[in-house]
Amino acid sequence: MRLGGRLQAAIEVLTDIETRHRPVPDALKDWGLSHRFAGSGDRAAISNLVHDALRMKLSHAYVMDGDGPADLAIATLLRQWGVSPEDLVATLDGDKFAPEIPSAEHLSACLARDLSAAPAYIRADIPDWLTGAFEQAFGADWEAEAQALTERAPLDLRANTLVTDRAQVLAAFADQGAEPTRLAPHGVRIPAGQGPQRQIAATSEVSFARGWFEIQDEGSQLAASLAGAAPGETVLDYCAGGGGKSLAFAAMMENAGSIHAYDADRRRLAPMVERIRRAGAEIIDIRERVADLAGLEGQMDRVLIDAPCSGTGTWRRRPDAKWRLSAKNLADRTADQDKVLDAAAAYVRPGGELAYVTCSLMPEENTDRTKAFLQRHPEFETISLKQRWRSVVADPEAPVPYATANLGLLMSPHRTGSDGFYFMAFRRKL
C-alpha cells in the first residue's frame, strides 16, 4: 500500500473507534481481517497513524479547526511524522485510494495556527476535567508532564540475571539501537520507531525463548527494585497479574526464598506458568484463590500490591484510554485500591513491609490512598524512600521523583523517562 491507502485506512479505523466507541486493538483487528491484502508493514503503519492521532487528538483538532478522523490523521502526518504540506499533496496526487485532502496552502495555514493561544488542556492533550489532578500531582510542570505522555513509548526489557546479564542482552539487540536504561540497573531500552516504522517483535527472538529477558517498562522495573525483596525472604505479590514483578523478585532474590503470586482474577495468572519456566524462576508459587493464602497472615516479610488503577501512566502505549476515562471509572478504582490495601495488609508480619504501586498519575489513586490507608491502619508507618531510591538506581545523581508532600515517589515520562508509576512503602510496627 502507498501512503494514500494507509491514510484512508487510518481514517476508517478512527471512524470505527469514534462511532462504535471501540478499543483501538479491536478496530485495527477488524480492519485487518476485512483487508487481508494489507501486509505487515502496512498494518504497522496504519496502527502507528491511529495511535499517534489519538495521542495528540485535541491539539490536532485545534490546529486543523476540525476534529473529524480525516483531520486527525492528516494532522498526524504533518505534525508528528514530519511530512510537509507540499510533499503530502504531491504524494497523494493521482492516488485513487487516497482520501481527498485540502490544498497545500490551506494545510500550511493550519500549521501556522498559534497553539499557544489554545486552552492549556488542549496544549497538554488531556481531557479538560483532569487538569486539576495533573496540576495537583506536578505543580507548575503539569503541562510538560502531560505533553510527554503524547510521545511514543520505547520498548524496555529487563535482563534476567538468573541466566544472563544486561551486557549480553544489549549485544543481542545491538542492531536495534539498544541502550542501557538510565535508572533501572538491569534494563535495556530499544528506542521507539519513527513514522511508519514497526516496533520489533522481541518475543520472537531466540534470546527471549532462552529466558534472557522479560518485556518490562523501566518504571515497573524500578518499582520492583524499590520494593526491596532480598534473598531468603518470603514475599507475597498480591495483585500479580501476568507476573512481571514476581519474576523480577525471583532474580533479585537469586532464587533463594519464596514468592507467592496471587491475583483476584486467576485467569490473569495463566501466562505466568510459561514465563516462570522460561525464566528459571524456581521460587514462585502461584496461588489461584484467596483461600490458597490461608496460613500466610502475618507471615510475609514483604507484600507488594500492584493495584488495579486508571492506567493514566500508560497513556503513551494506550492513548485511546485517555479519552475513555471518566470520573466514575476513577471512583471505582479508588474503592478497589482501598479494598486491596486492607486485604493485603493482613499478610505483613510485624517489622515487615507493604509496597503500594499503581501505574497512575492521579493523586486520588496515589497520595490520597496513602493518607487514607494510614488513617485506617495506625499499625503501619511510612518508610523514607530517599536512600532506597539512591540505592537502586543506576544513576545515583538522578533526582528523587517525590510525589506531592513527599508521600511516595511518582515516576513519569517527563521525570524519569518511564511510564507513569507511583510507589509507596509502609512498615508494620513491631
mmCIF file of N, CA, C and O in Angstrom, residues 81-120:
data_model
loop_
_atom_site.group_PDB
_atom_site.id
_atom_site.type_symbol
_atom_site.label_atom_id
_atom_site.label_comp_id
_atom_site.label_asym_id
_atom_site.label_seq_id
_atom_site.Cartn_x
_atom_site.Cartn_y
_atom_site.Cartn_z
ATOM 1 N N TRP A 81 4.758 13.158 11.933
ATOM 2 C CA TRP A 81 5.572 12.369 11.017
ATOM 3 C C TRP A 81 6.464 13.249 10.136
ATOM 4 O O TRP A 81 7.261 12.730 9.361
ATOM 5 N N GLY A 82 6.335 14.562 10.254
ATOM 6 C CA GLY A 82 7.235 15.466 9.551
ATOM 7 C C GLY A 82 7.039 15.562 8.059
ATOM 8 O O GLY A 82 7.968 15.933 7.327
ATOM 9 N N VAL A 83 5.838 15.238 7.559
ATOM 10 C CA VAL A 83 5.547 15.371 6.134
ATOM 11 C C VAL A 83 5.103 16.810 5.868
ATOM 12 O O VAL A 83 4.226 17.319 6.560
ATOM 13 N N SER A 84 5.689 17.468 4.904
ATOM 14 C CA SER A 84 5.319 18.855 4.605
ATOM 15 C C SER A 84 3.999 18.876 3.827
ATOM 16 O O SER A 84 3.661 17.903 3.126
ATOM 17 N N PRO A 85 3.241 19.966 3.916
ATOM 18 C CA PRO A 85 2.001 20.056 3.137
ATOM 19 C C PRO A 85 2.229 19.842 1.646
ATOM 20 O O PRO A 85 1.445 19.150 0.979
ATOM 21 N N GLU A 86 3.286 20.416 1.116
ATOM 22 C CA GLU A 86 3.568 20.289 -0.318
ATOM 23 C C GLU A 86 3.853 18.832 -0.691
ATOM 24 O O GLU A 86 3.338 18.330 -1.711
ATOM 25 N N ASP A 87 4.674 18.167 0.116
ATOM 26 C CA ASP A 87 5.001 16.772 -0.184
ATOM 27 C C ASP A 87 3.778 15.874 -0.044
ATOM 28 O O ASP A 87 3.603 14.917 -0.821
ATOM 29 N N LEU A 88 2.936 16.162 0.950
ATOM 30 C CA LEU A 88 1.747 15.336 1.149
ATOM 31 C C LEU A 88 0.808 15.447 -0.045
ATOM 32 O O LEU A 88 0.337 14.428 -0.585
ATOM 33 N N VAL A 89 0.545 16.667 -0.486
ATOM 34 C CA VAL A 89 -0.346 16.870 -1.628
ATOM 35 C C VAL A 89 0.241 16.228 -2.889
ATOM 36 O O VAL A 89 -0.461 15.560 -3.659
ATOM 37 N N ALA A 90 1.538 16.395 -3.093
ATOM 38 C CA ALA A 90 2.177 15.827 -4.284
ATOM 39 C C ALA A 90 2.152 14.306 -4.254
ATOM 40 O O ALA A 90 1.921 13.657 -5.286
ATOM 41 N N THR A 91 2.384 13.717 -3.073
ATOM 42 C CA THR A 91 2.414 12.260 -2.946
ATOM 43 C C THR A 91 1.046 11.646 -3.207
ATOM 44 O O THR A 91 0.937 10.573 -3.818
ATOM 45 N N LEU A 92 -0.012 12.316 -2.750
ATOM 46 C CA LEU A 92 -1.359 11.759 -2.889
ATOM 47 C C LEU A 92 -1.995 12.082 -4.238
ATOM 48 O O LEU A 92 -3.027 11.497 -4.579
ATOM 49 N N ASP A 93 -1.388 12.979 -4.976
ATOM 50 C CA ASP A 93 -1.954 13.363 -6.272
ATOM 51 C C ASP A 93 -2.016 12.150 -7.206
ATOM 52 O O ASP A 93 -1.004 11.486 -7.455
ATOM 53 N N GLY A 94 -3.201 11.846 -7.696
ATOM 54 C CA GLY A 94 -3.380 10.735 -8.617
ATOM 55 C C GLY A 94 -3.521 9.382 -7.961
ATOM 56 O O GLY A 94 -3.701 8.371 -8.654
ATOM 57 N N ASP A 95 -3.460 9.316 -6.643
ATOM 58 C CA ASP A 95 -3.613 8.045 -5.926
ATOM 59 C C ASP A 95 -5.109 7.787 -5.721
ATOM 60 O O ASP A 95 -5.772 8.468 -4.932
ATOM 61 N N LYS A 96 -5.655 6.812 -6.428
ATOM 62 C CA LYS A 96 -7.102 6.572 -6.376
ATOM 63 C C LYS A 96 -7.566 6.029 -5.031
ATOM 64 O O LYS A 96 -8.767 6.043 -4.732
ATOM 65 N N PHE A 97 -6.628 5.547 -4.216
ATOM 66 C CA PHE A 97 -7.007 5.023 -2.901
ATOM 67 C C PHE A 97 -6.904 6.076 -1.800
ATOM 68 O O PHE A 97 -7.262 5.816 -0.651
ATOM 69 N N ALA A 98 -6.396 7.241 -2.144
ATOM 70 C CA ALA A 98 -6.194 8.287 -1.143
ATOM 71 C C ALA A 98 -7.477 9.082 -0.910
ATOM 72 O O ALA A 98 -8.291 9.238 -1.827
ATOM 73 N N PRO A 99 -7.660 9.581 0.317
ATOM 74 C CA PRO A 99 -8.809 10.455 0.577
ATOM 75 C C PRO A 99 -8.575 11.835 -0.020
ATOM 76 O O PRO A 99 -7.448 12.197 -0.354
ATOM 77 N N GLU A 100 -9.628 12.597 -0.137
ATOM 78 C CA GLU A 100 -9.471 13.989 -0.549
ATOM 79 C C GLU A 100 -8.881 14.777 0.612
ATOM 80 O O GLU A 100 -9.262 14.590 1.760
ATOM 81 N N ILE A 101 -7.947 15.644 0.278
ATOM 82 C CA ILE A 101 -7.345 16.463 1.328
ATOM 83 C C ILE A 101 -7.335 17.921 0.883
ATOM 84 O O ILE A 101 -7.420 18.208 -0.317
ATOM 85 N N PRO A 102 -7.232 18.835 1.834
ATOM 86 C CA PRO A 102 -7.194 20.262 1.484
ATOM 87 C C PRO A 102 -5.930 20.584 0.685
ATOM 88 O O PRO A 102 -5.000 19.787 0.570
ATOM 89 N N SER A 103 -5.880 21.786 0.174
ATOM 90 C CA SER A 103 -4.724 22.242 -0.593
ATOM 91 C C SER A 103 -3.519 22.425 0.312
ATOM 92 O O SER A 103 -3.639 22.542 1.540
ATOM 93 N N ALA A 104 -2.343 22.481 -0.306
ATOM 94 C CA ALA A 104 -1.115 22.704 0.462
ATOM 95 C C ALA A 104 -1.162 24.051 1.165
ATOM 96 O O ALA A 104 -0.659 24.195 2.290
ATOM 97 N N GLU A 105 -1.773 25.040 0.508
ATOM 98 C CA GLU A 105 -1.863 26.369 1.125
ATOM 99 C C GLU A 105 -2.727 26.326 2.378
ATOM 100 O O GLU A 105 -2.373 26.940 3.398
ATOM 101 N N HIS A 106 -3.839 25.623 2.310
ATOM 102 C CA HIS A 106 -4.721 25.511 3.484
ATOM 103 C C HIS A 106 -4.012 24.771 4.616
ATOM 104 O O HIS A 106 -4.088 25.185 5.777
ATOM 105 N N LEU A 107 -3.317 23.702 4.277
ATOM 106 C CA LEU A 107 -2.616 22.923 5.306
ATOM 107 C C LEU A 107 -1.492 23.741 5.934
ATOM 108 O O LEU A 107 -1.260 23.669 7.149
ATOM 109 N N SER A 108 -0.811 24.521 5.134
ATOM 110 C CA SER A 108 0.244 25.387 5.680
ATOM 111 C C SER A 108 -0.345 26.413 6.642
ATOM 112 O O SER A 108 0.247 26.722 7.685
ATOM 113 N N ALA A 109 -1.508 26.942 6.305
ATOM 114 C CA ALA A 109 -2.168 27.899 7.192
ATOM 115 C C ALA A 109 -2.565 27.241 8.506
ATOM 116 O O ALA A 109 -2.477 27.857 9.580
ATOM 117 N N CYS A 110 -2.990 25.984 8.433
ATOM 118 C CA CYS A 110 -3.328 25.251 9.655
ATOM 119 C C CYS A 110 -2.104 25.101 10.551
ATOM 120 O O CYS A 110 -2.157 25.344 11.764
ATOM 121 N N LEU A 111 -0.992 24.708 9.957
ATOM 122 C CA LEU A 111 0.229 24.516 10.736
ATOM 123 C C LEU A 111 0.718 25.817 11.361
ATOM 124 O O LEU A 111 1.407 25.793 12.392
ATOM 125 N N ALA A 112 0.370 26.922 10.751
ATOM 126 C CA ALA A 112 0.819 28.227 11.267
ATOM 127 C C ALA A 112 -0.063 28.725 12.405
ATOM 128 O O ALA A 112 0.243 29.764 13.010
ATOM 129 N N ARG A 113 -1.120 28.002 12.703
ATOM 130 C CA ARG A 113 -2.026 28.463 13.752
ATOM 131 C C ARG A 113 -1.293 28.502 15.088
ATOM 132 O O ARG A 113 -0.512 27.590 15.414
ATOM 133 N N ASP A 114 -1.541 29.523 15.896
ATOM 134 C CA ASP A 114 -0.829 29.742 17.161
ATOM 135 C C ASP A 114 -1.416 28.861 18.251
ATOM 136 O O ASP A 114 -2.447 29.189 18.853
ATOM 137 N N LEU A 115 -0.744 27.737 18.511
ATOM 138 C CA LEU A 115 -1.239 26.801 19.521
ATOM 139 C C LEU A 115 -1.126 27.384 20.929
ATOM 140 O O LEU A 115 -1.850 26.978 21.841
ATOM 141 N N SER A 116 -0.233 28.339 21.114
ATOM 142 C CA SER A 116 -0.077 28.932 22.442
ATOM 143 C C SER A 116 -1.329 29.681 22.883
ATOM 144 O O SER A 116 -1.529 29.944 24.066
ATOM 145 N N ALA A 117 -2.191 30.019 21.926
ATOM 146 C CA ALA A 117 -3.435 30.709 22.257
ATOM 147 C C ALA A 117 -4.533 29.748 22.684
ATOM 148 O O ALA A 117 -5.589 30.179 23.155
ATOM 149 N N ALA A 118 -4.291 28.442 22.539
ATOM 150 C CA ALA A 118 -5.299 27.447 22.910
ATOM 151 C C ALA A 118 -5.343 27.277 24.424
ATOM 152 O O ALA A 118 -4.364 27.552 25.129
ATOM 153 N N PRO A 119 -6.463 26.810 24.961
ATOM 154 C CA PRO A 119 -6.530 26.492 26.392
ATOM 155 C C PRO A 119 -5.457 25.475 26.767
ATOM 156 O O PRO A 119 -5.033 24.649 25.941
ATOM 157 N N ALA A 120 -5.045 25.517 28.015
ATOM 158 C CA ALA A 120 -3.939 24.671 28.460
ATOM 159 C C ALA A 120 -4.218 23.184 28.258
ATOM 160 O O ALA A 120 -3.328 22.421 27.878
#
